[in-house]
Short mmCIF file of C-alpha atoms in Angstrom, two decimals:
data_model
loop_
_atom_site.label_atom_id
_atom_site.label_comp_id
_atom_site.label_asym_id
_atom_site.label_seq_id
_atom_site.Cartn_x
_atom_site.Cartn_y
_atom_site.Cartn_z
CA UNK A 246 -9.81 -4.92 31.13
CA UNK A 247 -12.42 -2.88 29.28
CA UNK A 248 -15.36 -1.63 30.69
CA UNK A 249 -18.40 -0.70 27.92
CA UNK A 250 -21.57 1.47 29.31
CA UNK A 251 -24.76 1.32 27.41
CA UNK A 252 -26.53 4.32 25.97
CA UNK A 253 -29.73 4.82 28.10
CA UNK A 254 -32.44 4.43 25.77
CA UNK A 255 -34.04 7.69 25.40
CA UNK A 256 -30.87 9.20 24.55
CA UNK A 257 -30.38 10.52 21.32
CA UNK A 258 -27.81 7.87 18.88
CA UNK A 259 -25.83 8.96 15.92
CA UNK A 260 -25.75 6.41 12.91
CA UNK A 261 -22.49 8.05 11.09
CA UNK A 262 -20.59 4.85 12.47
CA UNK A 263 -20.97 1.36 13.33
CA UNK A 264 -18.29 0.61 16.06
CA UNK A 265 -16.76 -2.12 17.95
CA UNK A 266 -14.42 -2.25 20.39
CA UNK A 267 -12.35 -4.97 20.81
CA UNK A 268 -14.79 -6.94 18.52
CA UNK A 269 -17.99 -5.62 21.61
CA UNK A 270 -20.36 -2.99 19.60
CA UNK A 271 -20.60 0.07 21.41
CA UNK A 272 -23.31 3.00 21.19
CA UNK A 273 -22.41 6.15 19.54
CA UNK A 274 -23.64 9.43 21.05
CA UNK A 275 -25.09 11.77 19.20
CA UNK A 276 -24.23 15.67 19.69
CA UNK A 277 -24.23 19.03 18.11
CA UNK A 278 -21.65 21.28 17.21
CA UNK A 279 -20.87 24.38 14.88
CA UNK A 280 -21.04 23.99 11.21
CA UNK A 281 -19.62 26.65 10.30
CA UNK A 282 -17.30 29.43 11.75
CA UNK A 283 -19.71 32.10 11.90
CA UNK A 284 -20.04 34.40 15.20
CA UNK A 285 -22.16 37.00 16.47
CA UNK A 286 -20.35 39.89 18.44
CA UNK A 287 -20.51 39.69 22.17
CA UNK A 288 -22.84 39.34 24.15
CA UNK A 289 -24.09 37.73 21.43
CA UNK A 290 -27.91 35.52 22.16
CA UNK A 291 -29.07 32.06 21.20
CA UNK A 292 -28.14 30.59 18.09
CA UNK A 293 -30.16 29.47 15.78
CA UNK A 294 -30.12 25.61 15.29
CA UNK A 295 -29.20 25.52 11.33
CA UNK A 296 -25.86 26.96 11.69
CA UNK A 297 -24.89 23.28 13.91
CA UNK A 298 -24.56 20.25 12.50
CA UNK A 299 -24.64 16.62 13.83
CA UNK A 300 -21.12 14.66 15.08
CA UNK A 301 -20.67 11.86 17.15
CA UNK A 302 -18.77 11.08 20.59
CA UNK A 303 -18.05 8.03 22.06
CA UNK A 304 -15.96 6.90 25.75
CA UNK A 305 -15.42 3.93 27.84
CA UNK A 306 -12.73 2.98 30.16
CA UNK A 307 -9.89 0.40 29.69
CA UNK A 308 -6.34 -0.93 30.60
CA UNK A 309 -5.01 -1.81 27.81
CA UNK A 310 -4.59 -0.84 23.73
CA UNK A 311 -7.71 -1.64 22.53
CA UNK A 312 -8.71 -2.22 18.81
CA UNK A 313 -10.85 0.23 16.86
CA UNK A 314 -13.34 -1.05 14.26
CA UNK A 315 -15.52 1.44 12.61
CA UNK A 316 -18.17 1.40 9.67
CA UNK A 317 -18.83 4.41 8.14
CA UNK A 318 -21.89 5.02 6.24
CA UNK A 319 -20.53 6.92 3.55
CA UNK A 320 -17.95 6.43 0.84
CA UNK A 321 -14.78 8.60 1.71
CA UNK A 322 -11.28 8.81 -0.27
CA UNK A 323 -9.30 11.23 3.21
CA UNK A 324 -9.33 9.89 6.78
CA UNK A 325 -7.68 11.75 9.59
CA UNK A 326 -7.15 10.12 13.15
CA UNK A 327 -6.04 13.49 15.35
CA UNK A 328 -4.06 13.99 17.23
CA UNK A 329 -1.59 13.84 14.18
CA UNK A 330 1.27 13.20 16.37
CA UNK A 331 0.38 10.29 17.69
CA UNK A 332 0.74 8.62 14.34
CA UNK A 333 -1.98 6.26 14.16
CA UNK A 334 -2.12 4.63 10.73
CA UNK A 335 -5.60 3.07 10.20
CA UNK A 336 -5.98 0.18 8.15
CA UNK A 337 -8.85 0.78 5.40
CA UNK A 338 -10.59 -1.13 2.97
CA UNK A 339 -13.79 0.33 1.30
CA UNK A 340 -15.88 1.74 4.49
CA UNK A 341 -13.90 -0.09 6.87
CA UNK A 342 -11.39 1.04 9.69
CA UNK A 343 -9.22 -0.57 11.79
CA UNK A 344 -6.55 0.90 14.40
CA UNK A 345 -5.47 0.37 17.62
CA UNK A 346 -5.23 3.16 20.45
CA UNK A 347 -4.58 3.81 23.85
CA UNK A 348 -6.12 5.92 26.60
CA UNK A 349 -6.57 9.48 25.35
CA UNK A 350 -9.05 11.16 23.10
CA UNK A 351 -9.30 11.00 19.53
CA UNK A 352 -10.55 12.11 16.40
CA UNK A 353 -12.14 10.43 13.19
CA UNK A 354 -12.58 12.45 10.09
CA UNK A 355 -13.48 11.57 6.65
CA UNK A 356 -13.00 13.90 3.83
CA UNK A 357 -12.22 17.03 6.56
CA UNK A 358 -13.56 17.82 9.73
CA UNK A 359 -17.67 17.55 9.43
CA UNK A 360 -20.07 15.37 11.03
CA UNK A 361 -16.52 13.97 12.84
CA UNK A 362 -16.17 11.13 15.65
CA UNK A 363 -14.94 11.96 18.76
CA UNK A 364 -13.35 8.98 21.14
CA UNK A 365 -12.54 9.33 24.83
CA UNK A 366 -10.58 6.40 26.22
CA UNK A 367 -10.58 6.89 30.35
CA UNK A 368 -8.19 4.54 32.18
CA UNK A 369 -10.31 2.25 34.89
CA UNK A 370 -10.22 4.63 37.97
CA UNK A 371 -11.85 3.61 41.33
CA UNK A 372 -12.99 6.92 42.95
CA UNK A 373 -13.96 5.67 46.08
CA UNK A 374 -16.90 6.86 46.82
CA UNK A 375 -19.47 6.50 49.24
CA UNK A 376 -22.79 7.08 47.35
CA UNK A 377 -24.76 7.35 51.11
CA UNK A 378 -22.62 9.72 52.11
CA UNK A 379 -25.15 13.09 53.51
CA UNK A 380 -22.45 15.03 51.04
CA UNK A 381 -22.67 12.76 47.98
CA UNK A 382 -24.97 13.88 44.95
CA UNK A 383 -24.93 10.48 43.07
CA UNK A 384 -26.50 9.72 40.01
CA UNK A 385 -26.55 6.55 38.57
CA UNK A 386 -26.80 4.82 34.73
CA UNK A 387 -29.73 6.45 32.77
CA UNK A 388 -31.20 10.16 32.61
CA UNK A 389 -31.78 12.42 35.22
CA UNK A 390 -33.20 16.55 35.43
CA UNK A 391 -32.63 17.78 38.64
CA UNK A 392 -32.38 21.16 36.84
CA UNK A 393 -29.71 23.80 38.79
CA UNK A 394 -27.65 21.74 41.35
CA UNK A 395 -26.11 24.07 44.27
CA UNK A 396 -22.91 22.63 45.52
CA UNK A 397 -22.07 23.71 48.79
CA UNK A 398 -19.05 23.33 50.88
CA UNK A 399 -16.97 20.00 51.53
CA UNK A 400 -19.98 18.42 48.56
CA UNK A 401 -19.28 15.53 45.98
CA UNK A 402 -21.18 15.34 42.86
CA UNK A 403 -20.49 11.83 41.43
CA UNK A 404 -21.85 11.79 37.95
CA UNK A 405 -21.25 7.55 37.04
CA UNK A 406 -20.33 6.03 33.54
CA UNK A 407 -23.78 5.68 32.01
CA UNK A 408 -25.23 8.59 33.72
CA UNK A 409 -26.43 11.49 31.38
CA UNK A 410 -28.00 14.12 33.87
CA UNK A 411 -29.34 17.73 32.23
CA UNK A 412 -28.28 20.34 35.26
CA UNK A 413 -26.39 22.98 35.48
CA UNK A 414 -23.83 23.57 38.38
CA UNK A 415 -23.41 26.57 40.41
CA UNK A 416 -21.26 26.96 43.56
CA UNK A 417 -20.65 30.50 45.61
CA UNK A 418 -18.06 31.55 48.35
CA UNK A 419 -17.68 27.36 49.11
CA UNK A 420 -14.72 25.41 49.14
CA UNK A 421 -13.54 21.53 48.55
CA UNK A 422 -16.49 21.08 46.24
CA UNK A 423 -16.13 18.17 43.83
CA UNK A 424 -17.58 16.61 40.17
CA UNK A 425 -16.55 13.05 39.79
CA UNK A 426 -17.26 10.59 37.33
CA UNK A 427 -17.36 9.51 33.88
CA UNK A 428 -20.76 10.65 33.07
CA UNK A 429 -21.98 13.38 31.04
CA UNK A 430 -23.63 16.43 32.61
CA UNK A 431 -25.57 18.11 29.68
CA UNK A 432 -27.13 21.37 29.31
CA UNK A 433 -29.01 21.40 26.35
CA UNK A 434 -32.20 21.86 27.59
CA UNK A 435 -31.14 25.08 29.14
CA UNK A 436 -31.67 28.49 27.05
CA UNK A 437 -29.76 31.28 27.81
CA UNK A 438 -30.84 34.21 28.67
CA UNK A 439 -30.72 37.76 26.48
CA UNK A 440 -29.47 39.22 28.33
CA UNK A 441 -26.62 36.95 29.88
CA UNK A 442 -26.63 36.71 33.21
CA UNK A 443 -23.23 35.76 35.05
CA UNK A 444 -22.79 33.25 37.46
CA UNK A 445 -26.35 31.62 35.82
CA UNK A 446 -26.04 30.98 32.30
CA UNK A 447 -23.34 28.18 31.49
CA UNK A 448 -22.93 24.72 32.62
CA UNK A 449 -20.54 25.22 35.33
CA UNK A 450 -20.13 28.59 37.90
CA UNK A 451 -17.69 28.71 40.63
CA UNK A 452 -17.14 32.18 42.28
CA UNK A 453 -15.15 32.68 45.14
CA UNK A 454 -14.60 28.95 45.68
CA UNK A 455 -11.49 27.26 47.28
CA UNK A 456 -9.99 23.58 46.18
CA UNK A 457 -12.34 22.77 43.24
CA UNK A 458 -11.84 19.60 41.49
CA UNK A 459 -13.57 18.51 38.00
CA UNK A 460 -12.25 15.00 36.72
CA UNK A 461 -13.55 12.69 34.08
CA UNK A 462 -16.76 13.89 33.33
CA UNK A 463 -18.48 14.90 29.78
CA UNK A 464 -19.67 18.52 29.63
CA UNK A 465 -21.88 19.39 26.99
CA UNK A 466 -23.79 21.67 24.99
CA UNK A 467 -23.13 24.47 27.38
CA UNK A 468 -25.03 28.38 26.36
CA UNK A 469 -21.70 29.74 26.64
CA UNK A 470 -18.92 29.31 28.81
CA UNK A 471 -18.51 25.88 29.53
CA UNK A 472 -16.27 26.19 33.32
CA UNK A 473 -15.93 29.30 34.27
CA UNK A 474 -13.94 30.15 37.48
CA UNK A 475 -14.22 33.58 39.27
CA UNK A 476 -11.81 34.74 41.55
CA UNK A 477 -11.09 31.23 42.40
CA UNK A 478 -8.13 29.39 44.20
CA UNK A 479 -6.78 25.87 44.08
CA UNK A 480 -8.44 24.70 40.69
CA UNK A 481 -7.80 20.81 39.14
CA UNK A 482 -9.75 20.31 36.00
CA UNK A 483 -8.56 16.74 35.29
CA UNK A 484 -9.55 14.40 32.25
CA UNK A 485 -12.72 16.86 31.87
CA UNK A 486 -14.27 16.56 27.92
CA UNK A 487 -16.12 19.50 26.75
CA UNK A 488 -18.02 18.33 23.53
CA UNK A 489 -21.48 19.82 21.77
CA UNK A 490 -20.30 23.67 21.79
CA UNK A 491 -22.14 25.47 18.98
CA UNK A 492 -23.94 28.13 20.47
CA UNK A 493 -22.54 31.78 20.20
CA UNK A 494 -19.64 32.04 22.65
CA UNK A 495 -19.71 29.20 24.04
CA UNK A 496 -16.38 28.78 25.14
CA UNK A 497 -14.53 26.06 26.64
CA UNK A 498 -13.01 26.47 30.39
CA UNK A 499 -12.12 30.46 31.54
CA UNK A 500 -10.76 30.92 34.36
CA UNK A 501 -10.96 34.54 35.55
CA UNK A 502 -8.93 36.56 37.92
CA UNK A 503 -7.93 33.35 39.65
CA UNK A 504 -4.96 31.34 40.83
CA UNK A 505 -3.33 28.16 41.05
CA UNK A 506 -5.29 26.52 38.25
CA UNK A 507 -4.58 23.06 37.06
CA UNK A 508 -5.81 22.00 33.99
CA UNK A 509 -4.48 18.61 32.26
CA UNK A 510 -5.58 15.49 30.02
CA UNK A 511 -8.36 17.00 28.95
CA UNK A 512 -10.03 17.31 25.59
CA UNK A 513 -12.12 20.20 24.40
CA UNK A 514 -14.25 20.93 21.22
CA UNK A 515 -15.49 24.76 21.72
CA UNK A 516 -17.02 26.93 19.10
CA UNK A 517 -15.64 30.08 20.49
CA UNK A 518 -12.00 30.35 22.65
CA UNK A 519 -10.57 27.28 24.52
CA UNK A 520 -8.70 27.63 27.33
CA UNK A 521 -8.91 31.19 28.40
CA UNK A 522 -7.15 33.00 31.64
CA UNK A 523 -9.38 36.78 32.11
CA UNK A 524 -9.30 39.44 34.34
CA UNK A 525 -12.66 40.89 33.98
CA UNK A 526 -14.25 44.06 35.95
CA UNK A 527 -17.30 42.79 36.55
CA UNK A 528 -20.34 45.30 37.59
CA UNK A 529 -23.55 44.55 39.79
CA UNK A 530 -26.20 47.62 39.91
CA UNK A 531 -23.24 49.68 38.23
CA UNK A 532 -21.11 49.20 40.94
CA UNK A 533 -17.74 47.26 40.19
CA UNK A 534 -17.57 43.95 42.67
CA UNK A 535 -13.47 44.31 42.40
CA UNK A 536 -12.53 40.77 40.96
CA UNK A 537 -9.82 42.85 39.04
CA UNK A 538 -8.46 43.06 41.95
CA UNK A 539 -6.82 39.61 41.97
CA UNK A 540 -4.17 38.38 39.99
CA UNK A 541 -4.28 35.91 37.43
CA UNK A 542 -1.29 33.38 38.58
CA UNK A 543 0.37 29.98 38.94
CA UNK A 544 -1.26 28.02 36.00
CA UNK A 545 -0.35 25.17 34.06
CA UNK A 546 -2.29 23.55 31.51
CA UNK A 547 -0.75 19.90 29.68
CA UNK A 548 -1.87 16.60 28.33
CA UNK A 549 -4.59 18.34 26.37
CA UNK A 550 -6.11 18.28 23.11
CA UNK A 551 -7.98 21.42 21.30
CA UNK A 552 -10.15 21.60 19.10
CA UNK A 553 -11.00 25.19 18.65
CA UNK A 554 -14.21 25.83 15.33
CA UNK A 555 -13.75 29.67 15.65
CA UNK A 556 -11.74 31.62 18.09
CA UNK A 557 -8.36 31.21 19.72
CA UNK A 558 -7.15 27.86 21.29
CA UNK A 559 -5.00 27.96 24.26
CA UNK A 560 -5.56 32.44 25.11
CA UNK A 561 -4.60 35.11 27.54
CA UNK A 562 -6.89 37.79 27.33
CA UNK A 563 -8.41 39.35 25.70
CA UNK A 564 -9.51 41.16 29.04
CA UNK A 565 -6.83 41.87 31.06
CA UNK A 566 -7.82 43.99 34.05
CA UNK A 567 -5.56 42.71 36.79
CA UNK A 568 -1.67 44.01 37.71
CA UNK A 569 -0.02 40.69 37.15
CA UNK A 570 -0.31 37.94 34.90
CA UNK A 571 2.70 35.68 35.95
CA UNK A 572 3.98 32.11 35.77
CA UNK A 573 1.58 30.47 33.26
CA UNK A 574 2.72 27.50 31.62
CA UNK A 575 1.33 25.26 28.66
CA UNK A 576 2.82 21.99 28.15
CA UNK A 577 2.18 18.87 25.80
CA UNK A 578 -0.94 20.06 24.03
CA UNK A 579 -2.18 18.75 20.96
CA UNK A 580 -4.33 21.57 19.15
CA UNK A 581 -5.57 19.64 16.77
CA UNK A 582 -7.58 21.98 15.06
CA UNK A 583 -6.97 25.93 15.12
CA UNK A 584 -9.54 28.52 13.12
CA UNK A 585 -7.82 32.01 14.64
CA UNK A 586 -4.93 32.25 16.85
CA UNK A 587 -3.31 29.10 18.47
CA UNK A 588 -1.52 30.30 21.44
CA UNK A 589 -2.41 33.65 21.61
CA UNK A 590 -1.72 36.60 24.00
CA UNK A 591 -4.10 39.52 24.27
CA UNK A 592 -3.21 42.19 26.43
CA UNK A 593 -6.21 44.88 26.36
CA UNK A 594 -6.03 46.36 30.13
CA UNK A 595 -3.29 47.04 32.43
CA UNK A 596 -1.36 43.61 33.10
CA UNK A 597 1.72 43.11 33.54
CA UNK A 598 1.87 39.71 31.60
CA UNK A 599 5.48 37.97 31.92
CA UNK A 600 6.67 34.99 32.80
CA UNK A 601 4.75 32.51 30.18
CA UNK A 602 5.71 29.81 28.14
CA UNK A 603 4.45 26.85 25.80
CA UNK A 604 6.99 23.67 25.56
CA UNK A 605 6.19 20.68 23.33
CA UNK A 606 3.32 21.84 21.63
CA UNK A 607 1.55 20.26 18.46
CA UNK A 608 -0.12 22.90 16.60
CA UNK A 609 -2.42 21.37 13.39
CA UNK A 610 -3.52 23.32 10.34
CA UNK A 611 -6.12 21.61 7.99
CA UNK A 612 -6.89 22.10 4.12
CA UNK A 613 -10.66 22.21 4.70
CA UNK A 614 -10.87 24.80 7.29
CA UNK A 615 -12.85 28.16 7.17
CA UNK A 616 -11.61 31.43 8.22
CA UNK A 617 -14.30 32.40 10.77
CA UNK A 618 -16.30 35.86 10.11
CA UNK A 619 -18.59 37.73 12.20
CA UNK A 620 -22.73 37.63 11.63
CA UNK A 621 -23.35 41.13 11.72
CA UNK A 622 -27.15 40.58 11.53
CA UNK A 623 -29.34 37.49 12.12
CA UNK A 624 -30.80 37.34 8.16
CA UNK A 625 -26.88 37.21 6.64
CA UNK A 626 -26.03 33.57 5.96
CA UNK A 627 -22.47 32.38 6.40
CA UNK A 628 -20.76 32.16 2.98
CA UNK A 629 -17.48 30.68 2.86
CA UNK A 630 -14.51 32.08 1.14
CA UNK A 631 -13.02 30.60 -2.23
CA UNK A 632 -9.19 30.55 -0.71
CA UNK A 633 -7.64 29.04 2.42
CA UNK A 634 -6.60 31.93 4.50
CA UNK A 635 -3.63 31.65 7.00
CA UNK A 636 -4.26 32.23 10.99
CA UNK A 637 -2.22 33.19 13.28
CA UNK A 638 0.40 30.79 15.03
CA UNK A 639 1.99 33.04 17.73
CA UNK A 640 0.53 35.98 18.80
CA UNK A 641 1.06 38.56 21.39
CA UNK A 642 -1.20 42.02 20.71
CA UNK A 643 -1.50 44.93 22.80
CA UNK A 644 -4.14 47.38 22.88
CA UNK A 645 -6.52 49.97 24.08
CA UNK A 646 -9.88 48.63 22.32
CA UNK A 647 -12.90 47.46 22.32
CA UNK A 648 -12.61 45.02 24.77
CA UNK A 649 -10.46 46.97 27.20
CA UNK A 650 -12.23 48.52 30.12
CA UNK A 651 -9.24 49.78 32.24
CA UNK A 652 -8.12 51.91 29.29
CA UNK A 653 -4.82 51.50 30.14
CA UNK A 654 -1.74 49.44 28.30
CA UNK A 655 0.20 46.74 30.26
CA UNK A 656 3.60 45.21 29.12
CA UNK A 657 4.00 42.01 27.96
CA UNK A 658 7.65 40.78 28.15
CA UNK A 659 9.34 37.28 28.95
CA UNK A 660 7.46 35.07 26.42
CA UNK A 661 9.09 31.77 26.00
CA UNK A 662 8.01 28.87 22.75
CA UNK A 663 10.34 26.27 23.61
CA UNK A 664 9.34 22.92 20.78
CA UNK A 665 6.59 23.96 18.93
CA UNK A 666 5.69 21.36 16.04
CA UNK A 667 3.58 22.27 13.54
CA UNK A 668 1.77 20.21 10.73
CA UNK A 669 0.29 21.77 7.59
CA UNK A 670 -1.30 20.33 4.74
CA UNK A 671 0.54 21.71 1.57
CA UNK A 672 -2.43 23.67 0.93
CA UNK A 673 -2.06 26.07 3.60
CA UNK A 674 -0.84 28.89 3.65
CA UNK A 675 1.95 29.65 6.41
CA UNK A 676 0.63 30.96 9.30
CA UNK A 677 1.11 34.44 10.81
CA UNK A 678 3.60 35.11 13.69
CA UNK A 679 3.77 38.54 15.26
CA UNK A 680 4.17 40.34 18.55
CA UNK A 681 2.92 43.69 19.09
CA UNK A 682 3.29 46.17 21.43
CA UNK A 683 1.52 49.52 22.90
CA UNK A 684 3.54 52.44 22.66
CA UNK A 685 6.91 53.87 23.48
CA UNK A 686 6.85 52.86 27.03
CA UNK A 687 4.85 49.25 26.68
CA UNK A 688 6.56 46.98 24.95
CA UNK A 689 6.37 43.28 23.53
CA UNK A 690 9.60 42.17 24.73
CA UNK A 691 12.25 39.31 25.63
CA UNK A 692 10.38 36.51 23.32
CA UNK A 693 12.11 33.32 22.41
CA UNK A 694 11.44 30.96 19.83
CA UNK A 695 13.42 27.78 20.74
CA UNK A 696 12.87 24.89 17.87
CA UNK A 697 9.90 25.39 16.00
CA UNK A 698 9.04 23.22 13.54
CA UNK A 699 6.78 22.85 10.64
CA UNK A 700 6.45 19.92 8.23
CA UNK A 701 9.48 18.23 9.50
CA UNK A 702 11.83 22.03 9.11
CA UNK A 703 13.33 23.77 11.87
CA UNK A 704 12.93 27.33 11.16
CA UNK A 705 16.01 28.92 11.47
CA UNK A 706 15.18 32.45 10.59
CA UNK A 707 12.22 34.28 10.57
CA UNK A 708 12.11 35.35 7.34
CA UNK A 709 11.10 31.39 6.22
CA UNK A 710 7.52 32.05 8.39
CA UNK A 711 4.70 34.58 7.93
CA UNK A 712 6.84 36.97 10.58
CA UNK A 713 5.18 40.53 10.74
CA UNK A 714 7.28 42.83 12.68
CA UNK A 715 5.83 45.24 14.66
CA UNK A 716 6.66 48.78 16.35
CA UNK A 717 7.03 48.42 20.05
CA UNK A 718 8.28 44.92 20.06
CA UNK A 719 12.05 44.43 20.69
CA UNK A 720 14.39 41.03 21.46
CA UNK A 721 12.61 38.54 19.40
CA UNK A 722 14.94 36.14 19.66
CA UNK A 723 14.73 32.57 17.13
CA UNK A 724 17.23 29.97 18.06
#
């Protein structure tokens, strides 16, 4: 089965590709995001427009492998389908492309990664819901502007395939609050606000919320932050697609001093950080509201693919203020494309960060990427460098800086990289590896690096990788 959902008409279309699926045409959404790598320092304001360019998304539900036709309209000589490890070879004559796929989200990019297509393939899912129901907000197929949208306790927003509906969503001190659907809940009619304000600006706010659950929708176009989750427990972010991040720090999903957070099949295209797990003090009227005071625990992120234009992909940190940081697992990520750090540790406060580990992770590392730099003023103009500089691949820092606020260094020990696969295009340069500690008494410590692989070689020493060794860190251990 294969169920198609027309673009409502005043919706903005994007003509880089002509697609069918299954032999049906199918609209193609139109969307912004970051054209180049090119950041302003936090807290950073509105963007201007001319540093985004246009891309396209498209999504629809099915059962089965479906088959992919596409019509560009431009001559190319490189495709890419990403994830690379799911090996889809397209079949190509002139303008032409053919493959098949399966549920998942992909990538289409022709001669690198600008003005790319972006495919989300849901599986059919009945969500059973009552759209009378008193604690139902239900929109239907076409556009909607209900502006902010409170969620309250035991509440169900149900966002249906078809539906785009510009709102942003805030929920305090509630619990079993819900956002259902296959719709797309955009927020680019929203400015932000100079200065930030927290809680308000960004597409989604929970704080102090109980048994939140986020599954299948399309976020878009947040200001910043895309989820963000403050001292929150019981968190499932399920088959959620952040797409249309190019505004300064607009990251993807961060999840601050919280626990028991779920994340999995999900696909995000940020311009700034990913997947981020905080501890933050924040401060109301110069008083500190204590949010440090809860640890950041129990997480587990897998099934999901990354595509990260200028920070760090899957991160801890770089905030830190909390005691513990324990039992955080990533599994079966695809990080498809990776402009700083791709799993990256920063330990700036006082946390004790242990217990982590990454298993079967696909890291990706493309020819016609950027090295991000920092707009120091709003006259410079990005100019990009003449060589392909390396990022980093794992990375644990430590530090007293600028973004610590406890002032204090932690200890970050029992690190575990258990099947990391890496693919590089023989232009790149290899990536940097390093673990760095504090000082004499706060160590990076106990790290293994089980089977990591790049370009088809397991390393078997560190010396064939970009390994910097550091003072303070101790039992690095490659096997």
């Amino acid at each position: 089965m294969l169920k198609l959902y027309p673009i409502p008409e005043e919706v903005k279309k994007c003509n880089h590709f002509s697609i069918k699926i299954n032999g049906q045409p199918v609209g193609v959404y139109s969307c912004l995001v970051s054209a180049v790598p090119f950041n302003t320092p936090w807290p950073g304001h509105q963007r201007p427009v001319d540093q985004a360019e246009e891309a396209s998304f498209i999504y629809f539900d099915t059962d089965e492998t479906v088959t992919v036709e596409l019509e560009a309209n431009k001559d190319f000589s490189d495709i890419r389908i990403r994830p690379l490890s799911k090996n889809i070879q397209p079949e190509v004559s002139g303008r032409n492309i053919k493959f098949s796929a399966g549920v998942g989200q992909y990538t289409v990019e022709l001669d690198g990664h600008h003005n790319a297509l972006h495919i989300f393939i849901n599986s059919i899912k009945n969500y059973d819901i009552d759209i009378n129901d008193k604690n139902v907000i239900y929109f239907g197929a076409g556009v909607h502007r209900p502006g902010v949208i409170e969620l309250k306790s035991n509440q169900t927003l149900f966002v249906d395939a078809g539906a785009v509906v510009h709102a942003s969503i805030r929920s305090e001190d509630c619990e079993n609050i819900k956002i259902l659907g296959h719709g797309i809940i955009d927020y680019e009619t929203f400015e932000r606000h100079d200065p930030l304000i927290w809680g308000y600006d960004g597409l989604t706010n929970f704080v102090r919320c109980k048994n939140v659950t986020v599954d299948g929708v399309i976020l878009k176009d947040s200001s910043w932050w895309t989820i963000t989750a403050v001292n929150c427990e019981n968190v499932l972010i399920d088959n959620a697609k952040a797409i249309g991040m190019w505004r300064y720090n607009s990251d993807g999903f961060d999840m601050v001093n919280s626990s028991n957070i779920i994340i999995r099949n999900c696909f995000l295209r940020t311009f700034d950080d990913s997947i981020v797990f905080k501890g933050l003090k924040i401060f109301e009227n110069g008083k500190n509201l204590g949010y440090d005071t809860k640890n950041v625990e129990n997480h587990l992120v897998e099934n999901c693919v990354i595509w990260c234009d200028w920070g760090r992909s899957l991160e801890i940190g770089a905030e830190t203020c909390a005691d513990e940081y324990v039992n955080i697992k990533y599994k079966n990520c695809d990080l498809i494309h990776n402009e700083s750090v791709a799993l990256d540790i920063q330990n700036g406060d006082r946390a004790n960060v242990h217990n982590v580990s990454y298993e079967n992770i696909n890291v990706e590392y493309s020819k016609y990427e950027n090295r991000g730099k920092i707009q120091e003023n709003d006259d410079q103009k990005y100019k990009p460098r003449n060589e392909i500089l390396p990022a980093n691949l794992l990375f644990a820092d430590m530090y007293v800086g600028v973004w610590s606020k406890d002032m204090i260094y932690g200890h970050t020990h029992d690190i575990s990289y258990k099947n990391i696969t890496v693919y590089m295009d023989e232009e790149v340069p290899m990536p940097f590896t390093q673990f760095k500690g504090g000082t004499p008494e706060n160590w990076a410590e106990n790290i293994t690096i089980e089977n990591l692989v790049i370009n088809g070689k397991k390393i078997t020493d560190l010396s064939e990788i970009n390994y910097k060794e550091h003072e303070f860190s101790r039992n690095i251990v490659l096997k």
